[in-house]
Amino acid sequence: MTFVISQGCCRDASCVAVCPVQCIRPRPGDPEFETAEQLYIDPAVCIDCGACVEECPVDAIHPDHDLPAELSGYLDVNAAHFASGADYDRIPVRHVRPRLPEAAEELRVAVIGTGPAACYAATELATNRGTHVTVLDRQPAPFGLVRSGVAPDHPRTKLIADRFASVLSRSNVDCYFNVHVGTDVTVAELLEHHHAVIVATGAQDDRRLGIEGEDLPGSHGAKDFVAWYNGHPDHSGDVVDLSGERAVVIGTGNVALDVARILMRDPETLARTDIAEPALQALRDSNIREVVIVGRRGPESIACSAGELEELAKLPGVELTVTCPPEDLEHLDPGDRRFRVLTEAAREPSGGKRIDLRFRSVPEALNGTDRVESITLAGQGELAASLVVRAIGFSSQPLAGLPFNADKGILPNERGRVLEPETGEPVAGVYCTGWVKRGPTGVIGSNKVCAEESVAGLLEDFVSGRLVKPLHTREEFAALMAGRVPGAVGFDGWRRIDETERERGAESGRPRLKIVTKQEMLTVASGR
């Protein structure tokens, strides 16, 4: 028997460290680790110990004899990764966290954000003796895109929030949710109360197309659209018109495929997930029967993962088709699972609901008087559509008081140390991790290695005496926040929100029924 890593792998490599025979690849440090779609287990070397199963935070590892039917193909996927038979190094690679000297004063660090990058950074710090971490987030509910970005029909991926919660609930971690850094408290004030600040605010904005009609009603950025169906409180009042028969999604990455899949999936299937109730009702009333996914380049440049594309192809009651010149498909690598899906899908539609992958199509304009009625594609004319979602990437926002590289959409940094653009010197005590550090690339687990690098630099600077001792105590910071933000939510407040959502969901057979307004969240968090 062997174990198998399946779709949903978060790639944080927790499983690698516990494997006694080192049969999981790629590992952090391997050339292909940063770009790998997932990790794989070598069936010829696996000794069936099950250590990786216990360590996986998203339940993506299964024994081969107990693979769910929809994941049965992953036995071959794992084996194929090792098909060359090439030998590989089996010396265990373990992550050793830098440790503070026993005589060192308590290190206090503020982490801005609670998404994966922030939580991995908090983990690196809080599990180090002699540290105290303050975590701040603008929303009353933590976990960033794990809560508001992961598709509701991918529940296993959301399980990583349980691991993050175990860190945020530690005695040496203070949580301040519903606090807007830059408005309620400044970075300079955080530095007066902490040795260092780690910025992990992610990428909050959708990139724009820059074409006429982009701001018409019916045109949405993917981040906003995904936040709407995931119950983000900033989008609780959004109205998404699904009365037309065709939607267009611009982009071919995983987010674009998530949007298409949610639009086409049976609402009664979604009714068993944590999808926001207003979105579920809108999808139940939806008239959309076709989603066209538009890619500027050819199929060889499709940006999604194989697992996402295969899931789209298996969507019940929905046909997947491909529109592109036939010669575009002739020279694709047959060893790439994505291209096999595209080749099989390249046929004439047979009627009914469908998703069409349309390549070599460049949007030129969105058309309509009071709302979107069609999209103009270069050389193809107008395509009728009442909903257009652009999923062409994200960009970060500047944070008041810190330098920002607007061209790259990141904080200027070297290995996580934020730099002054004019001098190239580090900004004392300020670090970054995640998308605001490297740009919006990678999956959840990519942030683990990223955070480890940033925290390692911070600890090195602390031990070397390059960080300034805080002017004020933890108690003084708590008093400052109590005066500035009486509605700040601590971890106990989040626990009340979490328990309430789970209890409400259980009544209708759902994992949770999300509270979608900030005011109700704050009421529940307060215990009133």
Coordinates of C-alpha atoms in Angstrom, one line a residue:
M1 CA 0.0 0.0 0.0
T2 CA 1.1 3.6 -0.6
F3 CA -0.3 6.9 0.3
V4 CA -1.4 9.4 -2.3
I5 CA -1.4 13.2 -2.4
S6 CA -4.5 14.5 -4.1
Q7 CA -6.1 17.7 -5.3
G8 CA -6.2 20.3 -2.6
C9 CA -2.6 19.9 -1.6
C10 CA -1.6 23.3 0.0
R11 CA 2.1 22.7 -0.6
D12 CA 3.2 24.0 2.7
A13 CA 5.5 20.9 3.0
S14 CA 4.6 20.0 6.5
C15 CA 4.4 16.4 5.4
V16 CA 8.0 16.4 4.1
A17 CA 9.5 17.0 7.5
V18 CA 7.8 13.9 9.0
C19 CA 8.4 11.4 6.2
P20 CA 11.0 8.9 7.5
V21 CA 12.1 7.8 4.1
Q22 CA 11.8 11.2 2.3
C23 CA 9.6 9.9 -0.5
I24 CA 7.7 13.2 -0.9
R25 CA 8.8 15.5 -3.7
P26 CA 9.5 18.3 -4.4
R27 CA 10.9 19.6 -1.2
P28 CA 11.6 23.2 -0.1
G29 CA 14.9 24.0 -1.8
D30 CA 14.3 21.8 -4.8
P31 CA 14.4 23.8 -8.1
E32 CA 10.8 22.9 -9.0
F33 CA 9.3 23.5 -5.5
E34 CA 8.1 27.0 -6.1
T35 CA 6.3 26.2 -9.4
A36 CA 5.0 22.7 -8.6
E37 CA 1.3 22.3 -8.7
Q38 CA 1.3 19.9 -5.7
L39 CA 3.6 17.5 -3.8
Y40 CA 3.8 13.8 -4.8
I41 CA 4.5 10.6 -2.9
D42 CA 6.8 8.0 -4.6
P43 CA 4.7 4.7 -4.4
A44 CA 7.9 2.6 -4.8
V45 CA 9.5 4.1 -1.7
C46 CA 6.5 4.8 0.6
I47 CA 6.5 2.5 3.7
D48 CA 2.9 3.1 4.6
C49 CA 3.7 4.7 8.0
G50 CA 0.9 7.3 7.7
A51 CA 3.0 10.1 9.3
C52 CA 2.2 12.5 6.4
V53 CA -1.5 11.9 6.9
E54 CA -1.4 13.2 10.4
E55 CA 0.6 16.2 9.5
C56 CA -1.3 17.3 6.4
P57 CA -3.4 20.4 7.4
V58 CA -5.9 20.1 4.6
D59 CA -6.7 16.3 4.5
A60 CA -5.2 15.9 1.0
I61 CA -3.4 12.6 1.7
H62 CA -5.2 9.3 1.4
P63 CA -4.3 5.6 1.4
D64 CA -4.4 4.2 -2.2
H65 CA -7.1 1.7 -1.3
D66 CA -9.4 4.4 0.2
L67 CA -9.2 7.2 -2.4
P68 CA -12.5 8.9 -3.0
A69 CA -13.8 8.0 -6.5
E70 CA -13.4 11.6 -7.7
L71 CA -9.7 11.5 -6.8
S72 CA -8.9 8.0 -8.1
G73 CA -6.7 9.4 -10.9
Y74 CA -4.2 10.8 -8.4
L75 CA -2.6 7.4 -7.8
D76 CA -1.3 7.6 -11.4
V77 CA -0.5 11.3 -11.0
N78 CA 1.7 10.6 -8.0
A79 CA 3.4 7.7 -9.7
A80 CA 3.9 9.6 -13.0
H81 CA 6.0 12.2 -11.1
F82 CA 8.6 9.5 -10.4
A83 CA 8.3 7.7 -13.8
S84 CA 11.8 8.6 -14.9
G85 CA 13.2 6.3 -12.2
A86 CA 15.9 8.9 -11.4
D87 CA 17.4 8.4 -7.9
Y88 CA 17.0 11.3 -5.4
D89 CA 18.5 12.3 -2.2
R90 CA 16.7 10.8 0.8
I91 CA 18.6 12.6 3.6
P92 CA 15.9 14.1 5.8
V93 CA 15.4 17.8 5.5
R94 CA 14.0 19.4 8.6
H95 CA 13.1 23.0 9.2
V96 CA 15.0 24.3 12.3
R97 CA 13.6 27.5 13.6
P98 CA 16.1 30.0 14.7
R99 CA 16.1 30.3 18.5
L100 CA 16.6 33.3 20.7
P101 CA 19.3 33.3 23.4
E102 CA 17.9 32.4 26.8
A103 CA 19.1 35.6 28.3
A104 CA 17.5 37.8 25.6
E105 CA 14.7 40.2 26.5
E106 CA 11.2 39.4 25.3
L107 CA 10.9 40.0 21.6
R108 CA 7.6 41.8 20.7
V109 CA 6.4 41.7 17.1
A110 CA 3.3 43.1 15.5
V111 CA 1.9 41.2 12.5
I112 CA -0.4 43.1 10.2
G113 CA -2.9 40.7 8.6
T114 CA -4.3 37.2 9.4
G115 CA -4.1 35.5 6.1
P116 CA -1.8 32.5 5.4
A117 CA 1.4 34.6 5.1
A118 CA 0.6 36.4 8.4
C119 CA -0.3 33.2 10.2
Y120 CA 2.8 31.4 9.0
A121 CA 4.9 34.3 10.3
A122 CA 3.0 34.3 13.6
T123 CA 3.7 30.5 13.8
E124 CA 7.4 31.0 13.3
L125 CA 7.5 33.7 16.0
A126 CA 5.1 32.4 18.6
T127 CA 6.6 28.9 18.8
N128 CA 9.9 30.5 19.7
R129 CA 10.5 30.9 23.4
G130 CA 10.8 34.5 24.6
T131 CA 8.5 36.1 22.0
H132 CA 5.2 37.8 22.1
V133 CA 3.1 38.4 19.0
T134 CA 0.4 41.0 18.3
V135 CA -1.8 40.2 15.3
L136 CA -4.0 42.9 13.8
D137 CA -6.6 42.6 11.0
R138 CA -9.0 45.1 9.5
Q139 CA -11.9 42.5 9.5
P140 CA -13.7 41.0 12.6
A141 CA -13.0 37.5 11.2
P142 CA -9.4 36.3 10.7
F143 CA -7.7 34.1 8.0
G144 CA -7.9 36.4 5.0
L145 CA -8.3 34.5 1.7
V146 CA -8.7 31.2 3.4
R147 CA -12.1 32.5 4.6
S148 CA -13.0 35.0 1.8
G149 CA -11.0 33.6 -1.2
V150 CA -11.1 29.8 -1.2
A151 CA -14.1 28.5 -3.2
P152 CA -16.9 27.1 -1.0
D153 CA -16.8 23.8 -2.8
H154 CA -13.2 23.3 -1.7
P155 CA -13.8 22.6 2.0
R156 CA -10.6 20.6 2.5
T157 CA -8.5 23.6 1.6
K158 CA -10.3 25.7 4.3
L159 CA -9.2 23.2 7.0
I160 CA -5.9 24.9 7.3
A161 CA -7.7 27.6 9.2
D162 CA -7.9 25.2 12.1
R163 CA -4.1 25.0 12.3
F164 CA -3.8 28.8 12.1
A165 CA -6.4 29.2 14.9
S166 CA -4.3 27.0 17.2
V167 CA -1.5 29.6 16.8
L168 CA -3.7 32.7 17.2
S169 CA -5.1 31.2 20.4
R170 CA -1.7 30.8 22.1
S171 CA -1.0 32.6 25.3
N172 CA 1.8 34.6 23.8
V173 CA -0.4 35.9 20.9
D174 CA -2.7 38.9 21.3
C175 CA -5.4 39.4 18.6
Y176 CA -6.9 42.7 17.6
F177 CA -9.4 42.2 14.8
N178 CA -11.6 44.9 13.4
V179 CA -8.6 47.3 13.6
H180 CA -7.4 49.2 10.5
V181 CA -3.7 49.8 10.6
G182 CA -3.0 53.2 9.0
T183 CA -6.3 54.6 10.3
D184 CA -6.9 53.3 13.8
V185 CA -3.2 52.9 14.6
T186 CA -0.1 53.8 12.6
V187 CA 2.9 51.7 11.8
A188 CA 5.0 54.2 13.7
E189 CA 2.8 53.6 16.8
L190 CA 3.2 49.9 16.4
L191 CA 7.0 50.3 16.4
E192 CA 6.7 52.4 19.6
H193 CA 5.2 49.3 21.3
H194 CA 7.1 46.5 19.5
H195 CA 10.6 45.7 18.3
A196 CA 9.4 45.0 14.8
V197 CA 6.4 45.0 12.5
I198 CA 5.7 42.4 9.8
V199 CA 3.4 43.5 7.0
A200 CA 1.3 40.6 5.6
T201 CA -1.6 42.5 4.1
G202 CA -1.8 40.5 0.8
A203 CA -3.1 42.0 -2.5
Q204 CA -6.4 43.7 -2.0
D205 CA -7.2 45.1 -5.5
D206 CA -8.2 43.6 -8.8
R207 CA -6.0 44.5 -11.7
R208 CA -7.9 46.4 -14.3
L209 CA -8.2 45.9 -18.1
G210 CA -8.0 49.6 -18.9
I211 CA -10.7 49.3 -21.6
E212 CA -13.9 51.3 -22.3
G213 CA -17.0 50.3 -20.3
E214 CA -15.0 48.6 -17.6
D215 CA -17.0 50.4 -14.9
L216 CA -20.4 49.6 -16.2
P217 CA -22.8 47.7 -13.8
G218 CA -22.4 44.0 -14.5
S219 CA -18.6 44.3 -14.7
H220 CA -16.8 42.9 -11.7
G221 CA -13.3 42.2 -10.5
A222 CA -12.8 38.6 -9.5
K223 CA -11.7 39.5 -6.0
D224 CA -15.0 41.4 -5.4
F225 CA -17.0 38.6 -7.0
V226 CA -15.3 35.9 -5.0
A227 CA -15.7 38.0 -1.8
W228 CA -19.4 38.3 -2.6
Y229 CA -20.1 34.6 -2.8
N230 CA -17.8 33.9 0.2
G231 CA -19.7 36.3 2.5
H232 CA -17.0 39.0 3.0
P233 CA -18.7 41.8 5.1
D234 CA -17.4 44.6 2.7
H235 CA -19.5 43.0 0.0
S236 CA -22.6 42.0 1.9
G237 CA -24.7 44.6 0.0
D238 CA -23.4 43.8 -3.4
V239 CA -25.9 43.0 -6.1
V240 CA -24.8 40.6 -8.8
D241 CA -27.2 40.4 -11.8
L242 CA -27.4 36.8 -13.1
S243 CA -30.5 37.4 -15.2
G244 CA -28.7 36.9 -18.5
E245 CA -27.8 33.7 -20.2
R246 CA -24.1 34.3 -20.7
A247 CA -21.2 35.3 -18.5
V248 CA -17.7 36.1 -19.6
V249 CA -14.7 35.5 -17.3
I250 CA -11.4 37.1 -18.5
G251 CA -8.3 35.2 -17.5
T252 CA -7.4 31.5 -17.4
G253 CA -5.9 31.1 -13.9
N254 CA -7.4 29.2 -11.0
V255 CA -9.4 32.1 -9.8
A256 CA -11.1 32.4 -13.2
L257 CA -11.9 28.7 -13.2
D258 CA -13.3 29.0 -9.6
V259 CA -15.7 31.8 -10.8
A260 CA -16.8 29.8 -13.8
R261 CA -17.4 26.6 -11.7
I262 CA -19.4 28.4 -9.0
L263 CA -21.6 30.0 -11.7
M264 CA -22.3 26.6 -13.3
R265 CA -22.4 24.3 -10.4
D266 CA -25.7 23.0 -9.2
P267 CA -26.9 25.4 -6.4
E268 CA -28.2 22.4 -4.4
T269 CA -24.7 21.1 -4.2
L270 CA -23.4 24.5 -3.1
A271 CA -26.2 24.6 -0.5
R272 CA -24.1 22.0 1.4
T273 CA -21.1 24.3 1.6
D274 CA -20.4 27.5 3.5
I275 CA -21.3 29.8 0.5
A276 CA -22.9 33.0 1.6
E277 CA -26.7 32.8 1.8
P278 CA -27.4 35.9 -0.4
A279 CA -25.1 34.4 -3.2
L280 CA -26.7 31.0 -2.9
Q281 CA -30.2 32.5 -3.4
A282 CA -28.9 34.5 -6.4
L283 CA -27.4 31.4 -8.0
R284 CA -30.7 29.5 -7.5
D285 CA -32.4 32.2 -9.5
S286 CA -29.6 32.4 -12.1
N287 CA -30.4 32.2 -15.8
I288 CA -26.8 31.8 -16.9
R289 CA -26.4 28.8 -19.1
E290 CA -23.0 29.5 -20.6
V291 CA -19.7 30.8 -19.2
V292 CA -17.0 31.9 -21.7
I293 CA -13.5 31.9 -20.3
V294 CA -11.4 34.3 -22.3
G295 CA -7.6 33.9 -22.7
R296 CA -5.4 36.4 -24.6
R297 CA -2.9 33.8 -25.7
G298 CA -3.1 30.3 -26.9
P299 CA -3.8 27.1 -24.9
E300 CA -0.1 26.5 -24.4
S301 CA -0.2 29.5 -22.0
I302 CA -3.2 28.5 -19.9
A303 CA -2.5 29.5 -16.3
C304 CA -4.6 27.2 -14.2
S305 CA -3.6 24.0 -12.5
A306 CA -4.4 20.6 -13.9
G307 CA -6.6 19.8 -10.9
E308 CA -8.7 22.8 -11.4
L309 CA -9.2 22.1 -15.1
E310 CA -10.0 18.5 -14.5
E311 CA -12.6 19.5 -12.0
L312 CA -14.2 21.9 -14.5
A313 CA -14.3 19.1 -17.1
K314 CA -16.1 16.8 -14.6
L315 CA -18.7 19.3 -13.6
P316 CA -22.1 17.4 -13.6
G317 CA -24.5 18.6 -16.3
V318 CA -22.0 21.0 -17.8
E319 CA -20.1 20.6 -21.1
L320 CA -16.6 21.9 -21.4
T321 CA -15.6 23.1 -24.9
V322 CA -12.5 24.8 -26.4
T323 CA -12.5 27.5 -29.0
C324 CA -9.2 28.1 -30.8
P325 CA -7.5 27.3 -34.2
P326 CA -7.1 23.4 -34.5
E327 CA -3.4 23.8 -35.0
D328 CA -3.0 25.3 -31.5
L329 CA -3.8 21.9 -30.0
E330 CA -1.6 19.8 -32.3
H331 CA 1.7 20.5 -30.6
L332 CA 0.7 20.5 -27.0
D333 CA 2.7 18.3 -24.6
P334 CA 0.6 15.1 -24.2
G335 CA 2.3 14.5 -20.8
D336 CA 0.7 17.7 -19.4
R337 CA -2.6 16.7 -17.8
R338 CA -4.1 20.2 -18.7
F339 CA -3.4 19.7 -22.4
R340 CA -5.1 16.2 -22.3
V341 CA -8.2 17.9 -20.9
L342 CA -8.1 20.6 -23.6
T343 CA -7.7 18.1 -26.4
E344 CA -10.6 16.0 -25.2
A345 CA -12.8 19.1 -24.8
A346 CA -12.0 20.5 -28.3
R347 CA -15.3 19.5 -30.0
E348 CA -18.6 21.1 -31.0
P349 CA -21.0 21.8 -28.2
S350 CA -24.0 19.5 -28.0
G351 CA -26.4 21.9 -26.2
G352 CA -27.3 22.5 -22.6
K353 CA -25.1 24.3 -20.1
R354 CA -21.5 24.8 -21.1
I355 CA -18.2 26.4 -20.3
D356 CA -16.2 27.5 -23.3
L357 CA -12.5 28.1 -23.1
R358 CA -11.9 30.7 -25.8
F359 CA -8.2 31.3 -26.6
R360 CA -6.5 34.1 -28.5
S361 CA -9.2 36.5 -27.6
V362 CA -8.3 40.1 -26.5
P363 CA -11.0 42.2 -24.8
E364 CA -11.3 45.6 -26.5
A365 CA -14.4 47.1 -24.8
L366 CA -17.4 46.4 -22.7
N367 CA -20.6 47.7 -24.3
G368 CA -24.0 48.8 -22.9
T369 CA -26.0 51.9 -22.0
D370 CA -26.9 51.4 -18.4
R371 CA -25.1 48.1 -17.8
V372 CA -23.0 45.5 -19.6
E373 CA -24.7 44.0 -22.6
S374 CA -21.8 42.7 -24.6
I375 CA -18.0 42.5 -24.8
T376 CA -16.0 43.3 -27.9
L377 CA -13.1 40.8 -28.7
A378 CA -10.4 41.9 -31.1
G379 CA -11.1 40.5 -34.6
Q380 CA -14.2 38.7 -33.4
G381 CA -16.7 41.4 -32.9
E382 CA -19.2 41.6 -30.1
L383 CA -20.2 38.7 -27.8
A384 CA -23.5 39.2 -25.9
A385 CA -23.0 38.9 -22.1
S386 CA -24.7 40.4 -19.1
L387 CA -22.0 39.6 -16.6
V388 CA -18.2 40.1 -17.1
V389 CA -15.7 39.1 -14.4
R390 CA -12.0 40.1 -14.9
A391 CA -9.6 37.6 -13.2
I392 CA -6.3 38.9 -14.5
G393 CA -4.5 39.2 -11.2
F394 CA -4.3 41.3 -8.0
S395 CA -2.2 44.1 -6.7
S396 CA -1.3 45.3 -3.2
Q397 CA -2.1 48.7 -1.7
P398 CA 0.4 51.1 -0.1
L399 CA 0.4 51.3 3.7
A400 CA 0.7 54.8 5.1
G401 CA 4.2 55.6 6.4
L402 CA 6.0 52.8 4.4
P403 CA 7.7 52.9 1.0
F404 CA 5.8 51.2 -1.9
N405 CA 6.9 50.0 -5.4
A406 CA 3.8 50.9 -7.5
D407 CA 5.2 49.3 -10.6
K408 CA 5.6 45.9 -9.0
G409 CA 2.7 46.4 -6.5
I410 CA 4.8 45.3 -3.5
L411 CA 6.8 46.8 -0.6
P412 CA 10.4 47.2 -1.8
N413 CA 12.4 44.5 0.1
E414 CA 15.3 42.2 0.3
R415 CA 14.4 38.7 1.6
G416 CA 11.6 40.3 3.6
R417 CA 13.5 43.3 5.0
V418 CA 11.6 46.4 3.8
L419 CA 14.0 48.9 2.1
E420 CA 14.2 52.6 1.6
P421 CA 14.0 53.2 -2.2
E422 CA 16.4 56.1 -2.2
T423 CA 19.2 54.4 -0.2
G424 CA 18.5 50.7 -0.5
E425 CA 18.9 50.5 3.3
P426 CA 16.5 48.5 5.5
V427 CA 13.7 50.4 7.2
A428 CA 14.5 49.7 10.9
G429 CA 12.2 47.1 12.3
V430 CA 9.9 46.7 9.3
Y431 CA 9.5 43.4 7.4
C432 CA 7.0 41.9 5.0
T433 CA 5.9 38.5 3.8
G434 CA 3.4 37.0 1.4
W435 CA 2.0 38.7 -1.7
V436 CA 2.9 42.2 -0.5
K437 CA 6.5 40.9 -0.4
R438 CA 6.8 38.9 -3.6
G439 CA 3.6 39.7 -5.7
P440 CA 0.4 37.6 -6.0
T441 CA 1.9 34.2 -6.9
G442 CA 1.8 30.8 -5.4
V443 CA -0.7 28.8 -3.3
I444 CA -1.4 28.8 0.4
G445 CA 1.7 26.8 1.3
S446 CA 4.0 29.0 -0.7
N447 CA 3.6 31.5 2.1
K448 CA 5.2 29.2 4.6
V449 CA 8.7 29.3 3.1
C450 CA 8.2 33.0 2.4
A451 CA 7.4 33.7 6.1
E452 CA 10.2 31.6 7.4
E453 CA 12.7 33.7 5.4
S454 CA 11.3 37.0 6.6
V455 CA 11.2 35.9 10.3
A456 CA 14.7 34.5 10.1
G457 CA 15.9 37.9 9.0
L458 CA 14.0 39.6 11.8
L459 CA 15.4 37.2 14.5
E460 CA 18.9 37.7 13.1
D461 CA 18.5 41.5 13.4
F462 CA 17.1 41.2 16.9
V463 CA 20.0 39.1 18.2
S464 CA 22.5 41.4 16.5
G465 CA 21.0 44.4 18.3
R466 CA 19.7 46.1 15.2
L467 CA 16.2 46.5 16.5
V468 CA 15.1 49.4 18.7
K469 CA 13.7 48.5 22.1
P470 CA 10.0 49.5 22.4
L471 CA 9.2 52.7 24.2
H472 CA 6.0 51.3 25.7
T473 CA 4.8 48.1 27.3
R474 CA 2.2 45.5 26.1
E475 CA -0.2 46.8 28.7
E476 CA 0.2 50.3 27.4
F477 CA -0.5 49.1 23.9
A478 CA -3.7 47.3 25.1
A479 CA -4.8 50.6 26.7
L480 CA -4.1 52.5 23.5
M481 CA -6.2 50.1 21.5
A482 CA -9.1 50.1 24.0
G483 CA -9.3 53.8 23.7
R484 CA -8.9 54.0 20.0
V485 CA -11.0 51.0 18.9
P486 CA -13.5 50.0 21.6
G487 CA -15.0 47.5 19.0
A488 CA -11.7 45.6 18.5
V489 CA -12.3 41.9 18.5
G490 CA -10.0 39.5 20.3
F491 CA -9.6 35.8 19.7
D492 CA -12.4 35.0 22.2
G493 CA -14.7 37.3 20.1
W494 CA -13.8 35.4 17.0
R495 CA -14.5 32.1 18.7
R496 CA -18.0 33.3 19.4
I497 CA -18.5 34.2 15.7
D498 CA -17.1 30.9 14.7
E499 CA -19.3 28.9 17.1
T500 CA -22.4 30.8 16.0
E501 CA -21.7 30.2 12.3
R502 CA -21.2 26.5 12.9
E503 CA -24.3 26.2 15.0
R504 CA -26.4 27.9 12.4
G505 CA -25.0 25.9 9.6
A506 CA -25.6 22.6 11.4
E507 CA -29.3 23.3 11.4
S508 CA -29.3 23.0 7.6
G509 CA -26.6 20.4 7.1
R510 CA -23.9 23.0 6.3
P511 CA -20.4 23.4 7.8
R512 CA -21.2 26.9 8.7
L513 CA -23.7 29.7 7.8
K514 CA -21.5 32.8 7.5
I515 CA -22.4 36.1 9.1
V516 CA -22.1 38.5 6.3
T517 CA -22.4 41.9 7.9
K518 CA -19.8 43.6 10.1
Q519 CA -22.4 44.9 12.5
E520 CA -23.8 41.4 13.3
M521 CA -20.3 40.0 13.6
L522 CA -19.4 42.7 16.2
T523 CA -22.6 42.0 18.1
V524 CA -22.0 38.3 18.2
A525 CA -18.3 38.8 19.1
S526 CA -19.2 41.0 22.0
G527 CA -21.5 38.3 23.5
R528 CA -24.5 40.6 23.6

